Amino acid sequence: MRIDAFDFELPEERIALRPERPRDSARLLVVPSEGPFRDLRVFDLPALLEPGDLLVLNDTAVIPARLAGRRLPRTPDGQAIRVEATLIERLDQSHWMALAKPGRKLKPGDMLRFGGEDETCLAGTLDARVVEKGEAGTITLGFSLAGPVLDEAIHGQGAMPLPPYIASRRQADAADLEDYQTVYAAKEGAVAAPTAGLHFTDNLLAALADKGIERRLVTLHVGAGTFLPVKSEETDDHVMHEEWGEVSEETAEAVNQTRRRGGRVVAIGTTALRILESAGDENGLLHPFSGKTGIFITPGYRFRIIDRLFTNFHLPRSTLFMLVSAFSGLDRMKAAYAHAIEEKYRFYSYGDASLLEPATPSIRPK
């Protein structure tokens, strides 16, 4: 399909720069497979599900992956070349792939220093060497530290990697350390939040459990694909950035049992959906999985595992809007987004949420 089939007009004022408080007070647009849309709140979710349904949540934790610093040494006239690097993929104990600004001013062999303005004092700084330059502004950084010591230094120097549509309008601050992390985050490795999960509170999770709605965890470390635009004109020409994920044997068994007895599996976010669909087979069975996935879901895909999707509102022409269009139908999603814009829903990472029904039921295991 042509990428422009997934375009729509979004007024800039509909982009949320801060989350609602409390988290579960955000608005929730219910999109059934047919019939009118419903305008509710996230805290209404328990009333929309049934005992025996199963929520699947992504327990990845976002690292403070945005580093600000300068190139060493200064230029001959004494100027410091400011550099910002957003870590996007760990390569080994001391090397990361990163998106760099301004990437054009960096070359292999350059030394970078993050943190600390006093060049005579190394305390509280983190040094790295540019090992190589890649495509789309990426570089490979070799840090002076390794392993857990490097992780600690990144936490000391880094800021939360807010998406470009937020970072271009305000700086990350102390509030984002909590706001841009789910309450159930457990496994560090993501450089972007699984944003649908940001709506959940301990109270909401308790209310869901009280109704007999179970939950299980998967992991997908959200990576660079979240930031990179689709530049091709056709969906067949776009290559997804791979991300590491894991589905445990316990989660696979719980999902399969739920679906065999007629319960519904509800993916909390597109990240949970993508790792589940990556681990599902053509008979609708979920298997344990550990590794990288570059699954790219567009209209025409037959879903294997997911019966409902709880997700935020996504960017025009993005792979995530393609995914929700594959799930609920392109025309249906364009109508839902038009409704959301008309009703002044808040969009993107810190915005409101939707609960989607599928256009076509997913495969059921026998």
Coordinates of C-alpha atoms in Angstrom, one line a residue:
M1 CA 0.0 0.0 0.0
R2 CA 1.1 3.6 -0.5
I3 CA 2.3 5.3 2.7
D4 CA 0.1 8.4 2.0
A5 CA -3.0 6.2 2.5
F6 CA -2.2 6.5 6.2
D7 CA -2.0 10.3 6.3
F8 CA -4.3 12.6 8.2
E9 CA -4.3 16.1 9.4
L10 CA -3.6 16.6 13.1
P11 CA -3.8 20.1 14.6
E12 CA -0.6 20.8 16.6
E13 CA -2.5 21.7 19.7
R14 CA -3.8 18.2 20.0
I15 CA -0.3 16.9 20.9
A16 CA 0.0 16.4 24.6
L17 CA 3.1 17.7 26.3
R18 CA 2.2 16.4 29.8
P19 CA 0.2 13.4 30.9
E20 CA -3.2 13.6 32.7
R21 CA -3.1 13.3 36.5
P22 CA -3.9 10.8 37.8
R23 CA -2.8 8.6 34.9
D24 CA -6.1 6.7 34.6
S25 CA -8.2 9.9 34.3
A26 CA -7.1 10.2 30.7
R27 CA -9.9 9.8 28.1
L28 CA -10.6 6.5 26.5
L29 CA -12.2 6.2 23.0
V30 CA -13.9 2.8 22.6
V31 CA -13.9 1.7 18.9
P32 CA -16.1 -1.3 18.3
S33 CA -15.9 -3.2 15.0
E34 CA -19.2 -1.4 14.0
G35 CA -21.6 1.0 15.5
P36 CA -21.0 4.3 17.4
F37 CA -17.8 5.2 19.2
R38 CA -18.0 5.7 23.0
D39 CA -16.2 8.5 24.9
L40 CA -15.1 7.2 28.3
R41 CA -12.2 7.4 30.7
V42 CA -9.3 4.9 31.2
F43 CA -10.6 4.1 34.7
D44 CA -13.7 2.7 33.0
L45 CA -11.7 -0.1 31.5
P46 CA -12.7 -2.8 34.1
A47 CA -16.4 -2.3 33.0
L48 CA -15.5 -2.9 29.4
L49 CA -13.8 -6.3 30.0
E50 CA -15.1 -9.7 31.3
P51 CA -13.9 -12.0 34.0
G52 CA -11.5 -14.5 32.3
D53 CA -10.1 -11.9 29.9
L54 CA -6.3 -11.5 30.0
L55 CA -4.3 -8.4 29.8
V56 CA -0.7 -8.6 28.5
L57 CA 1.6 -5.7 29.5
N58 CA 5.1 -4.9 28.4
D59 CA 7.4 -4.6 31.5
T60 CA 10.3 -2.9 29.8
A61 CA 11.9 0.0 31.6
V62 CA 13.1 3.2 29.9
I63 CA 16.7 4.2 30.5
P64 CA 17.7 7.9 30.6
A65 CA 19.2 7.5 27.2
R66 CA 19.6 11.1 26.0
L67 CA 23.1 12.4 26.7
A68 CA 24.3 16.0 26.3
G69 CA 27.9 16.9 26.0
R70 CA 30.6 18.2 23.6
R71 CA 33.4 17.1 21.3
L72 CA 37.0 17.1 22.5
P73 CA 39.1 19.1 22.1
R74 CA 37.7 22.5 21.4
T75 CA 38.0 24.1 18.0
P76 CA 41.1 26.2 17.3
D77 CA 39.2 29.4 18.1
G78 CA 38.2 27.9 21.5
Q79 CA 34.6 27.0 20.7
A80 CA 33.0 23.8 22.1
I81 CA 31.0 21.7 19.6
R82 CA 27.9 20.8 21.5
V83 CA 26.7 17.2 20.9
E84 CA 23.5 15.3 21.8
A85 CA 23.4 11.5 21.6
T86 CA 20.3 9.4 22.1
L87 CA 21.3 5.8 22.9
I88 CA 19.1 3.4 20.8
E89 CA 20.7 0.0 21.0
R90 CA 23.3 -1.7 23.2
L91 CA 25.9 -3.6 21.2
D92 CA 28.0 -5.0 24.0
Q93 CA 29.2 -4.1 27.5
S94 CA 30.8 -0.8 26.4
H95 CA 29.4 0.0 22.9
W96 CA 26.0 1.6 22.0
M97 CA 24.4 2.7 18.7
A98 CA 23.1 6.2 19.1
L99 CA 21.3 8.9 17.1
A100 CA 23.6 12.0 17.2
K101 CA 23.0 15.7 16.7
P102 CA 24.8 17.3 14.9
G103 CA 25.9 14.0 13.3
R104 CA 27.5 15.7 10.3
K105 CA 30.1 17.3 12.5
L106 CA 31.3 14.0 13.9
K107 CA 33.7 11.5 12.4
P108 CA 35.2 8.2 13.5
G109 CA 37.9 8.7 16.2
D110 CA 36.3 11.9 17.7
M111 CA 36.2 11.9 21.5
L112 CA 33.0 13.1 23.2
R113 CA 32.5 14.1 26.8
F114 CA 29.1 14.0 28.4
G115 CA 28.4 16.1 31.5
G116 CA 30.8 18.4 33.4
E117 CA 31.6 21.9 32.1
D118 CA 35.0 22.1 33.7
E119 CA 37.4 20.4 31.4
T120 CA 40.1 20.1 34.2
C121 CA 37.8 18.0 36.3
L122 CA 36.7 14.6 35.2
A123 CA 34.3 14.0 38.1
G124 CA 30.8 13.4 37.0
T125 CA 31.7 13.0 33.3
L126 CA 31.3 10.2 30.8
D127 CA 33.7 9.9 27.8
A128 CA 33.1 8.0 24.6
R129 CA 34.8 7.6 21.2
V130 CA 33.0 7.7 17.9
V131 CA 33.8 4.2 16.5
E132 CA 31.9 4.5 13.2
K133 CA 29.1 6.4 11.5
G134 CA 26.0 4.7 10.1
E135 CA 22.9 5.7 8.2
A136 CA 20.2 8.2 9.2
G137 CA 22.4 10.0 11.7
T138 CA 23.4 7.0 13.7
I139 CA 26.9 6.5 15.2
T140 CA 28.5 3.8 17.2
L141 CA 29.9 5.0 20.6
G142 CA 32.7 3.1 22.5
F143 CA 32.5 4.3 26.1
S144 CA 35.4 4.5 28.6
L145 CA 33.3 2.5 31.0
A146 CA 31.6 -0.9 30.7
G147 CA 28.9 -3.1 32.2
P148 CA 27.1 -2.0 35.4
V149 CA 29.5 0.9 35.9
L150 CA 28.6 2.3 32.5
D151 CA 24.9 1.8 33.3
E152 CA 25.3 3.8 36.5
A153 CA 27.1 6.6 34.6
I154 CA 24.4 6.8 32.0
H155 CA 21.8 7.1 34.8
G156 CA 23.8 9.9 36.3
Q157 CA 24.3 11.8 33.1
G158 CA 21.2 10.9 31.0
A159 CA 17.8 12.5 30.6
M160 CA 14.6 10.7 29.6
P161 CA 14.5 10.4 25.8
L162 CA 11.2 12.2 25.1
P163 CA 9.9 11.7 21.6
P164 CA 10.9 14.5 19.1
Y165 CA 7.4 16.0 19.0
I166 CA 7.7 16.7 22.8
A167 CA 11.4 17.3 23.0
S168 CA 11.2 20.0 20.3
R169 CA 8.8 22.0 22.4
R170 CA 10.2 21.5 25.9
Q171 CA 13.1 20.0 27.8
A172 CA 12.8 16.8 29.7
D173 CA 12.7 17.4 33.5
A174 CA 12.5 15.6 36.8
A175 CA 8.8 14.9 36.3
D176 CA 9.5 12.9 33.2
L177 CA 11.6 10.4 35.2
E178 CA 8.3 9.1 36.7
D179 CA 5.8 10.2 34.0
Y180 CA 7.6 8.4 31.2
Q181 CA 7.8 5.1 33.0
T182 CA 5.0 2.6 33.6
V183 CA 4.2 1.6 37.2
Y184 CA 5.1 -2.0 36.4
A185 CA 8.4 -1.3 34.6
A186 CA 11.0 -3.9 35.6
K187 CA 13.6 -4.7 32.9
E188 CA 15.8 -1.9 31.7
G189 CA 16.5 -1.6 28.0
A190 CA 14.0 0.6 26.3
V191 CA 14.8 4.0 24.8
A192 CA 11.1 4.9 24.4
A193 CA 8.2 4.1 26.7
P194 CA 5.4 1.6 25.9
T195 CA 3.1 4.5 26.1
A196 CA -0.3 2.8 26.4
G197 CA 1.0 1.4 29.7
L198 CA 1.6 4.9 31.1
H199 CA -2.2 5.2 31.8
F200 CA -2.2 2.4 34.4
T201 CA -2.2 3.0 38.1
D202 CA -2.0 0.6 41.0
N203 CA -5.7 1.4 41.7
L204 CA -6.7 0.5 38.1
L205 CA -4.7 -2.7 38.2
A206 CA -6.3 -3.6 41.5
A207 CA -9.8 -2.9 40.1
L208 CA -9.1 -5.1 37.1
A209 CA -7.9 -7.9 39.3
D210 CA -11.0 -7.6 41.5
K211 CA -13.2 -8.2 38.5
G212 CA -11.3 -11.4 37.7
I213 CA -9.3 -10.0 34.8
E214 CA -5.8 -11.6 34.8
R215 CA -2.6 -10.1 33.6
R216 CA 0.7 -11.4 32.3
L217 CA 4.0 -9.7 31.3
V218 CA 6.1 -9.7 28.2
T219 CA 9.2 -7.7 27.4
L220 CA 9.9 -5.6 24.3
H221 CA 12.7 -3.1 24.6
V222 CA 11.3 -0.2 22.5
G223 CA 14.1 1.0 20.2
A224 CA 14.9 3.4 17.3
G225 CA 12.0 2.5 15.2
T226 CA 9.8 4.7 17.4
F227 CA 11.8 7.8 16.3
L228 CA 12.6 7.0 12.7
P229 CA 10.1 8.2 10.1
V230 CA 8.8 6.1 7.2
K231 CA 10.6 7.5 4.2
S232 CA 9.5 5.0 1.5
E233 CA 6.5 5.6 -0.7
E234 CA 5.2 2.0 -0.4
T235 CA 4.8 -0.2 2.7
D236 CA 6.7 -3.0 1.0
D237 CA 9.8 -0.9 0.8
H238 CA 10.0 0.0 4.5
V239 CA 12.3 -2.0 6.8
M240 CA 11.5 -2.1 10.5
H241 CA 14.3 -1.6 13.1
E242 CA 14.6 -4.8 15.1
E243 CA 13.9 -4.8 18.8
W244 CA 14.7 -7.4 21.5
G245 CA 11.8 -9.1 23.2
E246 CA 10.8 -12.0 25.3
V247 CA 7.7 -14.1 26.0
S248 CA 8.0 -16.5 28.9
E249 CA 6.7 -20.0 29.0
E250 CA 4.3 -18.9 31.8
T251 CA 2.9 -16.1 29.7
A252 CA 2.5 -18.3 26.6
E253 CA 0.7 -21.0 28.5
A254 CA -1.7 -18.4 30.1
V255 CA -2.5 -16.8 26.8
N256 CA -3.2 -20.2 25.1
Q257 CA -5.4 -21.3 28.0
T258 CA -7.4 -18.1 28.0
R259 CA -8.1 -18.3 24.3
R260 CA -9.0 -22.0 24.4
R261 CA -11.7 -21.3 27.0
G262 CA -13.1 -18.4 25.1
G263 CA -11.5 -15.5 27.0
R264 CA -10.1 -12.5 25.2
V265 CA -6.4 -11.5 25.1
V266 CA -6.0 -7.7 25.4
A267 CA -2.7 -6.3 24.4
I268 CA -1.8 -3.2 26.4
G269 CA 0.0 -1.3 23.7
T270 CA 1.4 -2.0 20.2
T271 CA 4.7 -3.1 21.8
A272 CA 2.9 -6.0 23.6
L273 CA 1.0 -6.8 20.5
R274 CA 4.1 -7.0 18.3
I275 CA 6.0 -9.3 20.5
L276 CA 3.0 -11.6 21.0
E277 CA 2.3 -11.7 17.2
S278 CA 6.0 -12.4 16.7
A279 CA 5.8 -15.4 18.9
G280 CA 2.4 -16.7 17.6
D281 CA 2.1 -19.4 15.0
E282 CA -0.4 -19.8 12.1
N283 CA -2.7 -22.0 14.3
G284 CA -3.2 -19.2 16.8
L285 CA -0.8 -20.7 19.5
L286 CA 1.7 -18.6 21.4
H287 CA 5.1 -20.0 22.0
P288 CA 8.0 -18.9 24.3
F289 CA 10.3 -16.5 22.5
S290 CA 13.5 -14.7 23.2
G291 CA 15.3 -12.7 20.5
K292 CA 14.9 -9.8 18.1
T293 CA 11.8 -9.0 16.1
G294 CA 11.3 -6.7 13.2
I295 CA 7.6 -7.5 12.6
F296 CA 5.9 -4.9 10.4
I297 CA 2.1 -5.2 10.5
T298 CA 0.0 -3.6 7.7
P299 CA -3.5 -4.1 6.4
G300 CA -4.0 -7.6 5.2
Y301 CA -2.3 -9.2 8.1
R302 CA -4.3 -11.9 9.9
F303 CA -3.9 -11.6 13.6
R304 CA -3.0 -14.8 15.5
I305 CA -3.1 -13.9 19.2
I306 CA -4.7 -10.6 20.0
D307 CA -8.5 -10.1 20.5
R308 CA -8.5 -6.5 21.7
L309 CA -5.9 -3.6 21.6
F310 CA -5.6 -0.8 24.2
T311 CA -3.4 1.9 22.6
N312 CA -2.6 5.6 22.4
F313 CA -3.2 7.7 19.3
H314 CA -0.4 7.5 16.8
L315 CA 1.4 9.7 14.2
P316 CA 0.1 10.1 10.7
R317 CA 2.0 7.9 8.2
S318 CA 3.6 6.0 11.0
T319 CA 4.1 2.2 11.3
L320 CA 1.9 2.3 14.4
F321 CA -1.0 3.9 12.6
M322 CA -0.6 1.2 9.9
L323 CA -0.7 -1.4 12.7
V324 CA -4.0 -0.2 14.2
S325 CA -5.4 0.1 10.7
A326 CA -4.5 -3.5 10.1
F327 CA -6.3 -4.4 13.3
S328 CA -9.5 -2.4 13.1
G329 CA -9.6 -1.4 9.4
L330 CA -8.2 1.7 7.7
D331 CA -11.5 3.4 7.1
R332 CA -12.6 2.7 10.7
M333 CA -9.5 4.1 12.2
K334 CA -9.6 7.2 10.1
A335 CA -13.1 7.8 11.3
A336 CA -12.1 7.1 14.9
Y337 CA -9.2 9.6 14.6
A338 CA -11.4 12.2 13.0
H339 CA -13.8 11.8 15.9
A340 CA -11.0 12.1 18.4
I341 CA -9.7 15.3 16.8
E342 CA -13.2 16.7 16.7
E343 CA -13.7 15.8 20.4
K344 CA -10.3 17.3 21.3
Y345 CA -8.6 14.1 22.5
R346 CA -4.9 14.4 23.3
F347 CA -2.5 12.6 21.0
Y348 CA 0.7 10.7 21.2
S349 CA 2.9 9.5 24.1
Y350 CA 1.4 11.6 26.9
G351 CA -2.1 11.7 25.3
D352 CA -5.3 9.8 25.6
A353 CA -6.1 6.1 24.8
S354 CA -8.3 4.0 22.7
L355 CA -9.7 0.4 23.1
L356 CA -10.0 -1.2 19.7
E357 CA -12.0 -4.2 18.5
P358 CA -10.7 -6.1 15.5
A359 CA -12.2 -5.8 12.0
T360 CA -11.8 -9.6 11.6
P361 CA -11.6 -12.0 14.6
S362 CA -8.1 -13.4 15.2
I363 CA -7.2 -17.1 14.7
R364 CA -8.4 -19.3 17.5
P365 CA -6.3 -22.2 18.7
K366 CA -8.0 -25.6 18.5

